[in-house]
mmCIF file of C-alpha atoms in Angstrom:
data_model
loop_
_atom_site.group_PDB
_atom_site.id
_atom_site.type_symbol
_atom_site.label_atom_id
_atom_site.label_comp_id
_atom_site.label_asym_id
_atom_site.label_seq_id
_atom_site.Cartn_x
_atom_site.Cartn_y
_atom_site.Cartn_z
ATOM 1 C CA MET A 1 11.452 60.063 9.625
ATOM 2 C CA GLU A 2 8.143 61.657 10.609
ATOM 3 C CA MET A 3 6.372 60.067 7.612
ATOM 4 C CA THR A 4 7.841 56.665 8.511
ATOM 5 C CA MET A 5 6.448 57.000 12.034
ATOM 6 C CA ILE A 6 3.020 57.977 10.683
ATOM 7 C CA LEU A 7 2.968 54.925 8.387
ATOM 8 C CA HIS A 8 4.079 52.720 11.265
ATOM 9 C CA ILE A 9 1.263 54.014 13.480
ATOM 10 C CA ARG A 10 -1.278 53.562 10.670
ATOM 11 C CA PHE A 11 -0.174 49.952 10.232
ATOM 12 C CA LEU A 12 -0.405 49.264 13.958
ATOM 13 C CA ILE A 13 -3.930 50.694 14.008
ATOM 14 C CA ARG A 14 -4.940 48.474 11.062
ATOM 15 C CA LEU A 15 -3.362 45.458 12.726
ATOM 16 C CA PHE A 16 -5.047 46.233 16.046
ATOM 17 C CA VAL A 17 -8.458 46.549 14.367
ATOM 18 C CA LYS A 18 -7.857 43.290 12.475
ATOM 19 C CA ALA A 19 -6.785 41.524 15.674
ATOM 20 C CA LEU A 20 -9.927 42.683 17.510
ATOM 21 C CA HIS A 21 -12.045 41.468 14.590
ATOM 22 C CA ILE A 22 -10.362 38.052 14.652
ATOM 23 C CA ILE A 23 -10.760 37.751 18.434
ATOM 24 C CA ARG A 24 -14.474 38.591 18.168
ATOM 25 C CA LYS A 25 -14.977 36.217 15.217
ATOM 26 C CA ARG A 26 -13.079 33.465 17.017
ATOM 27 C CA LYS A 27 -15.603 33.515 19.867
ATOM 28 C CA ILE A 28 -18.537 33.481 17.449
ATOM 29 C CA GLU A 29 -17.148 30.677 15.302
ATOM 30 C CA THR A 30 -16.119 28.557 18.289
ATOM 31 C CA LYS A 31 -19.735 28.715 19.462
ATOM 32 C CA ARG A 32 -20.824 27.596 15.980
ATOM 33 C CA ALA A 33 -18.610 24.521 16.199
ATOM 34 C CA ILE A 34 -19.792 23.759 19.745
ATOM 35 C CA GLY A 35 -23.397 23.929 18.560
ATOM 36 C CA CYS A 36 -22.680 21.548 15.702
ATOM 37 C CA LEU A 37 -20.967 19.003 17.951
ATOM 38 C CA ASN A 38 -23.745 19.249 20.528
ATOM 39 C CA THR A 39 -26.299 18.516 17.780
ATOM 40 C CA ILE A 40 -24.327 15.451 16.656
ATOM 41 C CA GLU A 41 -24.024 14.180 20.236
ATOM 42 C CA LYS A 42 -27.731 14.693 20.893
ATOM 43 C CA ARG A 43 -28.741 12.955 17.661
ATOM 44 C CA MET A 44 -26.448 9.964 18.212
ATOM 45 C CA LYS A 45 -26.790 9.826 22.000
ATOM 46 C CA LYS A 46 -23.006 9.567 22.327
ATOM 47 C CA LYS A 47 -20.318 12.087 23.250
ATOM 48 C CA PHE A 48 -16.946 13.104 21.893
ATOM 49 C CA SER A 49 -14.076 12.821 24.344
ATOM 50 C CA PRO A 50 -13.349 16.194 26.028
ATOM 51 C CA ASP A 51 -9.944 16.421 24.290
ATOM 52 C CA LEU A 52 -11.415 15.720 20.859
ATOM 53 C CA PHE A 53 -14.303 18.136 21.443
ATOM 54 C CA GLN A 54 -11.883 20.899 22.411
ATOM 55 C CA LYS A 55 -9.497 20.202 19.521
ATOM 56 C CA ILE A 56 -12.292 20.489 16.936
ATOM 57 C CA THR A 57 -13.885 23.626 18.347
ATOM 58 C CA VAL A 58 -10.642 25.486 19.101
ATOM 59 C CA SER A 59 -9.047 24.601 15.744
ATOM 60 C CA TYR A 60 -12.071 25.716 13.741
ATOM 61 C CA GLY A 61 -12.515 28.841 15.856
ATOM 62 C CA ILE A 62 -8.981 29.996 15.039
ATOM 63 C CA TYR A 63 -8.878 28.840 11.420
ATOM 64 C CA GLU A 64 -12.101 30.386 10.148
ATOM 65 C CA PRO A 65 -11.417 34.076 10.905
ATOM 66 C CA ILE A 66 -7.770 33.897 9.781
ATOM 67 C CA VAL A 67 -7.395 31.452 6.899
ATOM 68 C CA VAL A 68 -10.915 30.964 5.528
ATOM 69 C CA GLU A 69 -11.870 34.616 5.800
ATOM 70 C CA GLY A 70 -8.483 35.584 4.397
ATOM 71 C CA PHE A 71 -9.065 33.589 1.211
ATOM 72 C CA CYS A 72 -12.602 34.898 0.881
ATOM 73 C CA ARG A 73 -11.239 38.446 1.188
ATOM 74 C CA LEU A 74 -8.906 37.547 -1.666
ATOM 75 C CA GLN A 75 -12.120 37.009 -3.643
ATOM 76 C CA ASN A 76 -13.448 40.326 -2.287
ATOM 77 C CA ARG A 77 -16.319 38.757 -0.339
ATOM 78 C CA LYS A 78 -17.362 37.408 3.053
ATOM 79 C CA VAL A 79 -17.496 33.780 4.153
ATOM 80 C CA SER A 80 -20.902 32.197 3.546
ATOM 81 C CA ILE A 81 -22.781 30.162 6.164
ATOM 82 C CA LYS A 82 -22.471 27.076 3.955
ATOM 83 C CA GLU A 83 -18.711 27.503 3.844
ATOM 84 C CA LYS A 84 -18.541 27.881 7.611
ATOM 85 C CA ASN A 85 -20.488 24.637 8.078
ATOM 86 C CA ARG A 86 -18.221 22.782 5.649
ATOM 87 C CA PHE A 87 -15.151 23.858 7.591
ATOM 88 C CA VAL A 88 -16.674 22.718 10.878
ATOM 89 C CA TYR A 89 -17.040 19.264 9.324
ATOM 90 C CA TYR A 90 -13.545 19.514 7.864
ATOM 91 C CA PHE A 91 -12.181 19.890 11.375
ATOM 92 C CA ILE A 92 -14.413 17.098 12.655
ATOM 93 C CA CYS A 93 -13.040 14.746 10.006
ATOM 94 C CA SER A 94 -9.406 15.903 10.225
ATOM 95 C CA SER A 95 -9.411 15.704 14.033
ATOM 96 C CA LEU A 96 -10.938 12.220 13.903
ATOM 97 C CA PHE A 97 -8.325 11.213 11.305
ATOM 98 C CA ASP A 98 -5.590 12.286 13.735
ATOM 99 C CA TYR A 99 -7.415 10.460 16.535
ATOM 100 C CA PHE A 100 -7.494 7.237 14.510
ATOM 101 C CA ILE A 101 -3.747 7.471 13.826
ATOM 102 C CA ASP A 102 -2.332 8.906 17.051
ATOM 103 C CA GLU A 103 -4.706 7.777 19.777
ATOM 104 C CA ILE A 104 -6.010 4.341 18.858
ATOM 105 C CA ARG A 105 -3.340 3.370 16.312
ATOM 106 C CA MET A 106 -5.922 2.324 13.737
ATOM 107 C CA PRO A 107 -4.376 0.355 10.833
ATOM 108 C CA PHE A 108 -4.053 2.461 7.684
ATOM 109 C CA ASP A 109 -5.994 -0.155 5.715
ATOM 110 C CA ARG A 110 -8.983 0.494 7.965
ATOM 111 C CA ILE A 111 -8.578 4.271 7.593
ATOM 112 C CA ALA A 112 -8.438 3.830 3.807
ATOM 113 C CA MET A 113 -11.713 1.894 3.893
ATOM 114 C CA LEU A 114 -13.387 4.660 5.918
ATOM 115 C CA ALA A 115 -12.032 7.411 3.687
ATOM 116 C CA PHE A 116 -12.219 5.918 0.212
ATOM 117 C CA ARG A 117 -14.708 3.038 0.360
ATOM 118 C CA PRO A 118 -17.374 4.240 2.806
ATOM 119 C CA ALA A 119 -20.146 2.312 1.034
ATOM 120 C CA ASP A 120 -18.324 -0.952 1.835
ATOM 121 C CA THR A 121 -17.591 -0.041 5.439
ATOM 122 C CA MET A 122 -19.625 -0.595 8.584
ATOM 123 C CA PRO A 123 -18.683 1.803 11.372
ATOM 124 C CA ALA A 124 -17.760 0.068 14.608
ATOM 125 C CA THR A 125 -17.649 3.084 16.931
ATOM 126 C CA PHE A 126 -19.246 6.486 17.480
ATOM 127 C CA GLU A 127 -16.120 8.168 16.081
ATOM 128 C CA GLU A 128 -16.157 6.055 12.915
ATOM 129 C CA THR A 129 -19.861 6.779 12.413
ATOM 130 C CA VAL A 130 -19.297 10.533 12.682
ATOM 131 C CA PHE A 131 -16.285 10.370 10.381
ATOM 132 C CA LEU A 132 -18.218 8.449 7.729
ATOM 133 C CA PHE A 133 -21.151 10.836 7.872
ATOM 134 C CA GLY A 134 -18.950 13.937 7.743
ATOM 135 C CA HIS A 135 -16.815 12.546 4.945
ATOM 136 C CA ARG A 136 -19.819 11.615 2.797
ATOM 137 C CA TRP A 137 -21.504 14.961 3.454
ATOM 138 C CA LEU A 138 -18.413 16.956 2.511
ATOM 139 C CA LYS A 139 -17.979 15.048 -0.758
ATOM 140 C CA LEU A 140 -21.419 16.246 -1.777
ATOM 141 C CA GLN A 141 -20.448 19.867 -1.055
ATOM 142 C CA VAL A 142 -17.071 20.341 -2.784
ATOM 143 C CA ASN A 143 -16.517 22.579 -5.821
ATOM 144 C CA ASP A 144 -14.427 19.982 -7.728
ATOM 145 C CA LEU A 145 -14.992 16.354 -6.756
ATOM 146 C CA ASN A 146 -12.203 14.844 -8.874
ATOM 147 C CA GLY A 147 -9.644 17.335 -7.596
ATOM 148 C CA TYR A 148 -10.860 16.836 -4.046
ATOM 149 C CA VAL A 149 -10.444 13.067 -4.211
ATOM 150 C CA ARG A 150 -6.927 13.446 -5.669
ATOM 151 C CA CYS A 151 -6.052 15.823 -2.839
ATOM 152 C CA MET A 152 -7.441 13.379 -0.274
ATOM 153 C CA TYR A 153 -5.365 10.517 -1.675
ATOM 154 C CA ALA A 154 -2.258 12.701 -1.674
ATOM 155 C CA LEU A 155 -2.826 13.674 1.966
ATOM 156 C CA TYR A 156 -3.528 10.063 2.955
ATOM 157 C CA ASN A 157 -0.274 8.910 1.340
ATOM 158 C CA ALA A 158 1.719 11.671 3.056
ATOM 159 C CA GLN A 159 0.188 10.732 6.421
ATOM 160 C CA LYS A 160 0.894 7.069 5.785
ATOM 161 C CA GLU A 161 4.545 7.820 5.053
ATOM 162 C CA SER A 162 4.853 9.813 8.294
ATOM 163 C CA PHE A 163 6.004 6.642 10.071
ATOM 164 C CA LEU A 164 9.386 7.315 8.436
ATOM 165 C CA GLN A 165 9.729 10.239 10.843
ATOM 166 C CA PHE A 166 10.316 7.712 13.619
ATOM 167 C CA ASP A 167 13.417 6.406 11.808
ATOM 168 C CA GLU A 168 16.511 8.497 12.500
ATOM 169 C CA HIS A 169 18.107 7.141 9.327
ATOM 170 C CA THR A 170 15.448 8.670 7.058
ATOM 171 C CA SER A 171 17.089 11.270 4.813
ATOM 172 C CA THR A 172 16.457 14.967 5.374
ATOM 173 C CA SER A 173 15.084 15.312 1.838
ATOM 174 C CA THR A 174 12.515 12.574 2.530
ATOM 175 C CA ILE A 175 11.482 14.189 5.830
ATOM 176 C CA LEU A 176 11.012 17.546 4.108
ATOM 177 C CA ASP A 177 9.046 15.961 1.257
ATOM 178 C CA ILE A 178 6.667 14.313 3.736
ATOM 179 C CA THR A 179 6.417 17.518 5.781
ATOM 180 C CA PHE A 180 5.584 19.667 2.755
ATOM 181 C CA ARG A 181 2.991 17.258 1.356
ATOM 182 C CA LYS A 182 1.374 16.611 4.736
ATOM 183 C CA GLY A 183 0.970 20.303 5.482
ATOM 184 C CA GLY A 184 0.292 21.404 1.922
ATOM 185 C CA TYR A 185 -2.467 18.948 1.089
ATOM 186 C CA ALA A 186 -4.104 19.243 4.537
ATOM 187 C CA VAL A 187 -4.618 22.974 3.985
ATOM 188 C CA GLN A 188 -5.320 22.701 0.246
ATOM 189 C CA LEU A 189 -8.346 20.530 1.014
ATOM 190 C CA GLY A 190 -9.954 23.720 2.273
ATOM 191 C CA SER A 191 -9.931 25.224 -1.215
ATOM 192 C CA TYR A 192 -12.527 22.648 -2.244
ATOM 193 C CA TYR A 193 -14.982 23.778 0.456
ATOM 194 C CA LEU A 194 -15.361 27.298 -0.948
ATOM 195 C CA ASP A 195 -18.448 28.291 -2.924
ATOM 196 C CA GLY A 196 -17.932 28.076 -6.673
ATOM 197 C CA MET A 197 -14.855 27.262 -8.729
ATOM 198 C CA ILE A 198 -11.562 28.961 -7.960
ATOM 199 C CA PRO A 199 -8.464 29.456 -10.157
ATOM 200 C CA GLU A 200 -5.719 26.827 -9.949
ATOM 201 C CA ILE A 201 -3.242 29.444 -8.752
ATOM 202 C CA GLU A 202 -5.407 29.924 -5.650
ATOM 203 C CA ARG A 203 -5.273 26.214 -4.863
ATOM 204 C CA MET A 204 -1.480 26.495 -5.125
ATOM 205 C CA ILE A 205 -1.549 29.346 -2.599
ATOM 206 C CA TRP A 206 -3.570 27.183 -0.196
ATOM 207 C CA TYR A 207 -0.964 24.445 -0.606
ATOM 208 C CA GLN A 208 2.008 26.751 -0.063
ATOM 209 C CA LEU A 209 0.416 28.297 3.010
ATOM 210 C CA GLY A 210 -0.047 24.749 4.313
ATOM 211 C CA VAL A 211 3.651 24.041 3.826
ATOM 212 C CA LEU A 212 4.540 27.096 5.895
ATOM 213 C CA ILE A 213 1.981 26.316 8.601
ATOM 214 C CA GLN A 214 3.432 22.798 8.926
ATOM 215 C CA LEU A 215 6.949 24.197 9.261
ATOM 216 C CA ILE A 216 5.682 26.583 11.963
ATOM 217 C CA ASN A 217 3.951 23.701 13.766
ATOM 218 C CA ASP A 218 7.236 21.764 13.705
ATOM 219 C CA LEU A 219 9.021 24.736 15.276
ATOM 220 C CA TYR A 220 6.522 24.991 18.112
ATOM 221 C CA ASP A 221 6.318 21.207 18.650
ATOM 222 C CA VAL A 222 10.062 20.530 18.698
ATOM 223 C CA TRP A 223 10.084 20.211 22.493
ATOM 224 C CA LYS A 224 7.453 17.457 22.218
ATOM 225 C CA ASP A 225 8.887 15.733 19.133
ATOM 226 C CA ALA A 226 12.476 15.440 20.387
ATOM 227 C CA PRO A 227 11.818 13.258 23.468
ATOM 228 C CA GLN A 228 9.482 11.053 21.372
ATOM 229 C CA HIS A 229 12.244 10.626 18.761
ATOM 230 C CA ILE A 230 10.049 12.073 16.019
ATOM 231 C CA VAL A 231 12.269 13.459 13.265
ATOM 232 C CA SER A 232 10.401 16.598 12.249
ATOM 233 C CA SER A 233 11.688 19.088 9.692
ATOM 234 C CA VAL A 234 13.467 21.036 12.454
ATOM 235 C CA LEU A 235 15.162 17.955 13.907
ATOM 236 C CA ALA A 236 16.073 16.618 10.468
ATOM 237 C CA ILE A 237 17.869 19.829 9.474
ATOM 238 C CA ARG A 238 19.114 20.610 13.019
ATOM 239 C CA ASP A 239 20.943 23.718 11.837
ATOM 240 C CA MET A 240 18.614 26.659 12.480
ATOM 241 C CA TYR A 241 20.527 28.905 10.092
ATOM 242 C CA ALA A 242 19.790 26.424 7.285
ATOM 243 C CA PHE A 243 16.195 26.125 8.508
ATOM 244 C CA LYS A 244 15.765 29.897 8.367
ATOM 245 C CA ASP A 245 17.062 29.891 4.775
ATOM 246 C CA LEU A 246 14.513 27.192 3.909
ATOM 247 C CA PHE A 247 11.693 29.133 5.591
ATOM 248 C CA ASN A 248 12.677 32.317 3.726
ATOM 249 C CA LYS A 249 12.588 30.485 0.388
ATOM 250 C CA GLU A 250 9.133 29.076 1.092
ATOM 251 C CA ILE A 251 7.897 32.569 2.028
ATOM 252 C CA GLU A 252 9.284 33.919 -1.251
ATOM 253 C CA LYS A 253 7.490 31.137 -3.117
ATOM 254 C CA LEU A 254 4.224 32.218 -1.464
ATOM 255 C CA TRP A 255 4.762 35.834 -2.566
ATOM 256 C CA ARG A 256 5.323 34.714 -6.174
ATOM 257 C CA LEU A 257 2.091 32.720 -6.168
ATOM 258 C CA ILE A 258 0.067 35.614 -4.727
ATOM 259 C CA GLN A 259 1.601 37.903 -7.333
ATOM 260 C CA GLN A 260 0.177 35.640 -10.077
ATOM 261 C CA HIS A 261 -3.345 35.633 -8.593
ATOM 262 C CA PRO A 262 -5.820 37.718 -10.652
ATOM 263 C CA ALA A 263 -7.298 39.437 -7.567
ATOM 264 C CA HIS A 264 -7.211 43.238 -7.277
ATOM 265 C CA ASP A 265 -4.388 44.816 -5.284
ATOM 266 C CA ALA A 266 -6.734 45.861 -2.455
ATOM 267 C CA ALA A 267 -7.931 42.260 -2.031
ATOM 268 C CA LYS A 268 -4.334 41.029 -2.004
ATOM 269 C CA ARG A 269 -3.411 43.563 0.679
ATOM 270 C CA ASP A 270 -6.323 42.415 2.827
ATOM 271 C CA PHE A 271 -5.320 38.767 2.367
ATOM 272 C CA LEU A 272 -1.727 39.644 3.209
ATOM 273 C CA LEU A 273 -2.776 41.267 6.481
ATOM 274 C CA HIS A 274 -4.639 38.067 7.398
ATOM 275 C CA ILE A 275 -1.689 35.750 6.867
ATOM 276 C CA ALA A 276 1.273 37.952 7.893
ATOM 277 C CA GLY A 277 0.418 37.556 11.576
ATOM 278 C CA THR A 278 0.415 33.764 11.237
ATOM 279 C CA LEU A 279 3.682 33.607 9.308
ATOM 280 C CA SER A 280 5.400 35.869 11.839
ATOM 281 C CA PHE A 281 5.088 33.119 14.456
ATOM 282 C CA GLY A 282 7.624 31.164 12.429
ATOM 283 C CA TYR A 283 10.290 33.853 12.706
ATOM 284 C CA ILE A 284 9.731 34.281 16.454
ATOM 285 C CA ALA A 285 10.371 30.557 16.959
ATOM 286 C CA ILE A 286 13.363 30.575 14.601
ATOM 287 C CA ASP A 287 14.955 33.466 16.529
ATOM 288 C CA GLN A 288 14.606 31.625 19.835
ATOM 289 C CA LEU A 289 16.056 28.392 18.451
ATOM 290 C CA LEU A 290 18.887 30.315 16.778
ATOM 291 C CA LYS A 291 19.746 31.735 20.185
ATOM 292 C CA LEU A 292 19.667 28.204 21.616
ATOM 293 C CA GLN A 293 22.026 26.986 18.888
ATOM 294 C CA GLY A 294 24.395 29.932 19.285
ATOM 295 C CA LYS A 295 27.619 29.592 17.311
ATOM 296 C CA GLN A 296 27.420 25.812 17.157
ATOM 297 C CA ALA A 297 26.916 23.944 13.885
ATOM 298 C CA HIS A 298 23.650 22.376 15.101
ATOM 299 C CA LEU A 299 21.037 22.621 17.807
ATOM 300 C CA PRO A 300 22.147 21.004 21.070
ATOM 301 C CA ALA A 301 20.780 17.590 22.011
ATOM 302 C CA TYR A 302 17.402 17.918 23.689
ATOM 303 C CA ASP A 303 17.628 17.931 27.479
ATOM 304 C CA PRO A 304 14.351 17.694 29.464
ATOM 305 C CA ALA A 305 15.987 19.673 32.253
ATOM 306 C CA HIS A 306 16.172 22.648 29.875
ATOM 307 C CA ARG A 307 12.781 22.136 28.254
ATOM 308 C CA LYS A 308 11.765 25.769 28.727
ATOM 309 C CA ASP A 309 14.567 26.821 26.373
ATOM 310 C CA TRP A 310 12.817 24.885 23.586
ATOM 311 C CA ILE A 311 9.282 26.149 24.266
ATOM 312 C CA ILE A 312 8.178 29.310 22.452
ATOM 313 C CA ASP A 313 5.936 31.129 24.920
ATOM 314 C CA MET A 314 3.780 33.676 23.066
ATOM 315 C CA GLU A 315 2.483 35.101 26.344
ATOM 316 C CA LYS A 316 5.858 36.721 27.015
ATOM 317 C CA ILE A 317 5.858 40.482 26.433
ATOM 318 C CA LYS A 318 9.054 40.321 24.382
ATOM 319 C CA ASN A 319 7.484 37.773 22.022
ATOM 320 C CA LEU A 320 4.332 39.862 21.639
ATOM 321 C CA LYS A 321 6.467 42.877 20.749
ATOM 322 C CA SER A 322 8.415 40.719 18.323
ATOM 323 C CA TRP A 323 5.136 39.543 16.773
ATOM 324 C CA LEU A 324 4.109 43.129 16.000
ATOM 325 C CA LYS A 325 7.502 43.906 14.495
ATOM 326 C CA LYS A 326 7.723 40.763 12.386
ATOM 327 C CA THR A 327 4.105 41.000 11.220
ATOM 328 C CA GLN A 328 4.805 44.487 9.888
ATOM 329 C CA MET A 329 8.046 43.256 8.318
ATOM 330 C CA LEU A 330 6.230 40.436 6.511
ATOM 331 C CA TYR A 331 3.364 42.672 5.430
ATOM 332 C CA GLU A 332 5.735 45.218 3.923
ATOM 333 C CA GLN A 333 7.865 42.491 2.354
ATOM 334 C CA GLY A 334 4.740 40.970 0.847
ATOM 335 C CA LEU A 335 3.563 44.298 -0.545
ATOM 336 C CA LYS A 336 6.843 44.679 -2.423
ATOM 337 C CA ASN A 337 6.555 41.234 -3.983
ATOM 338 C CA ILE A 338 2.871 40.732 -4.827
#
């Protein structure tokens, strides 16, 4: 019992140190992204919308110290400046891609021209100009151009098929297929921005982590998706007990992939500490939605009057305590399986 407590305290200390490091790095990397966007705005004498500016800088600032650094630790090294710059442009391009689809409802044929035939495309707006520049620049930087283009096409097709999520008659298997590919390929793109070639098993880990991140996003966005009649993975399955089983299986798949990676055990442990905190958010949301479902066969119909029951608030003390507990659970589970 005493040894268990000592190990628990040691883990909490490691996690606390890692959290402080990520918080510090987040501030530094957010400033990097802000500087890059300011340079673009100054050069082009145009400005990003405040929402778009914030989305790019905040997303990169969180992603770099957790995901990018985590994968570089798997290679037993630090993130290079070139890699950091590539990921800033990744978030510029991905955020603009979302803007084209969600905000201005750009036809997919036009998006395809911007993404896959830039030489034949004249940009009509500031946003299109930035997207074209960033896209062309990134293609010159990737570690495997052919693989990168295949990944881009796969992501484009998954995004294009997302309109099926507005049709309540779309099968659950189709919704899950779109969800997995959309999340998996979006994150796997990042594997092509690292310095040097990486083993195929590592690209598979990027993909699988993307699947899990997309499932977590669906859990936290359910209160927004339901009133818009967007059939996400959560709303397609509806039974949170079945969803938890699915999430568990995808976690187990991630462990198997990490186990096959040729990295040393110490590097794997470091990587695991990076991602366990992210994955634990999924279980916190699942627990809350399980409580909402209760003993019923499915989640109740969404009611705006009870919106707070659907929102997972990570500022609550009980959720922060749960995060610590579930992060340790995932870390220990991962250690046993990798």
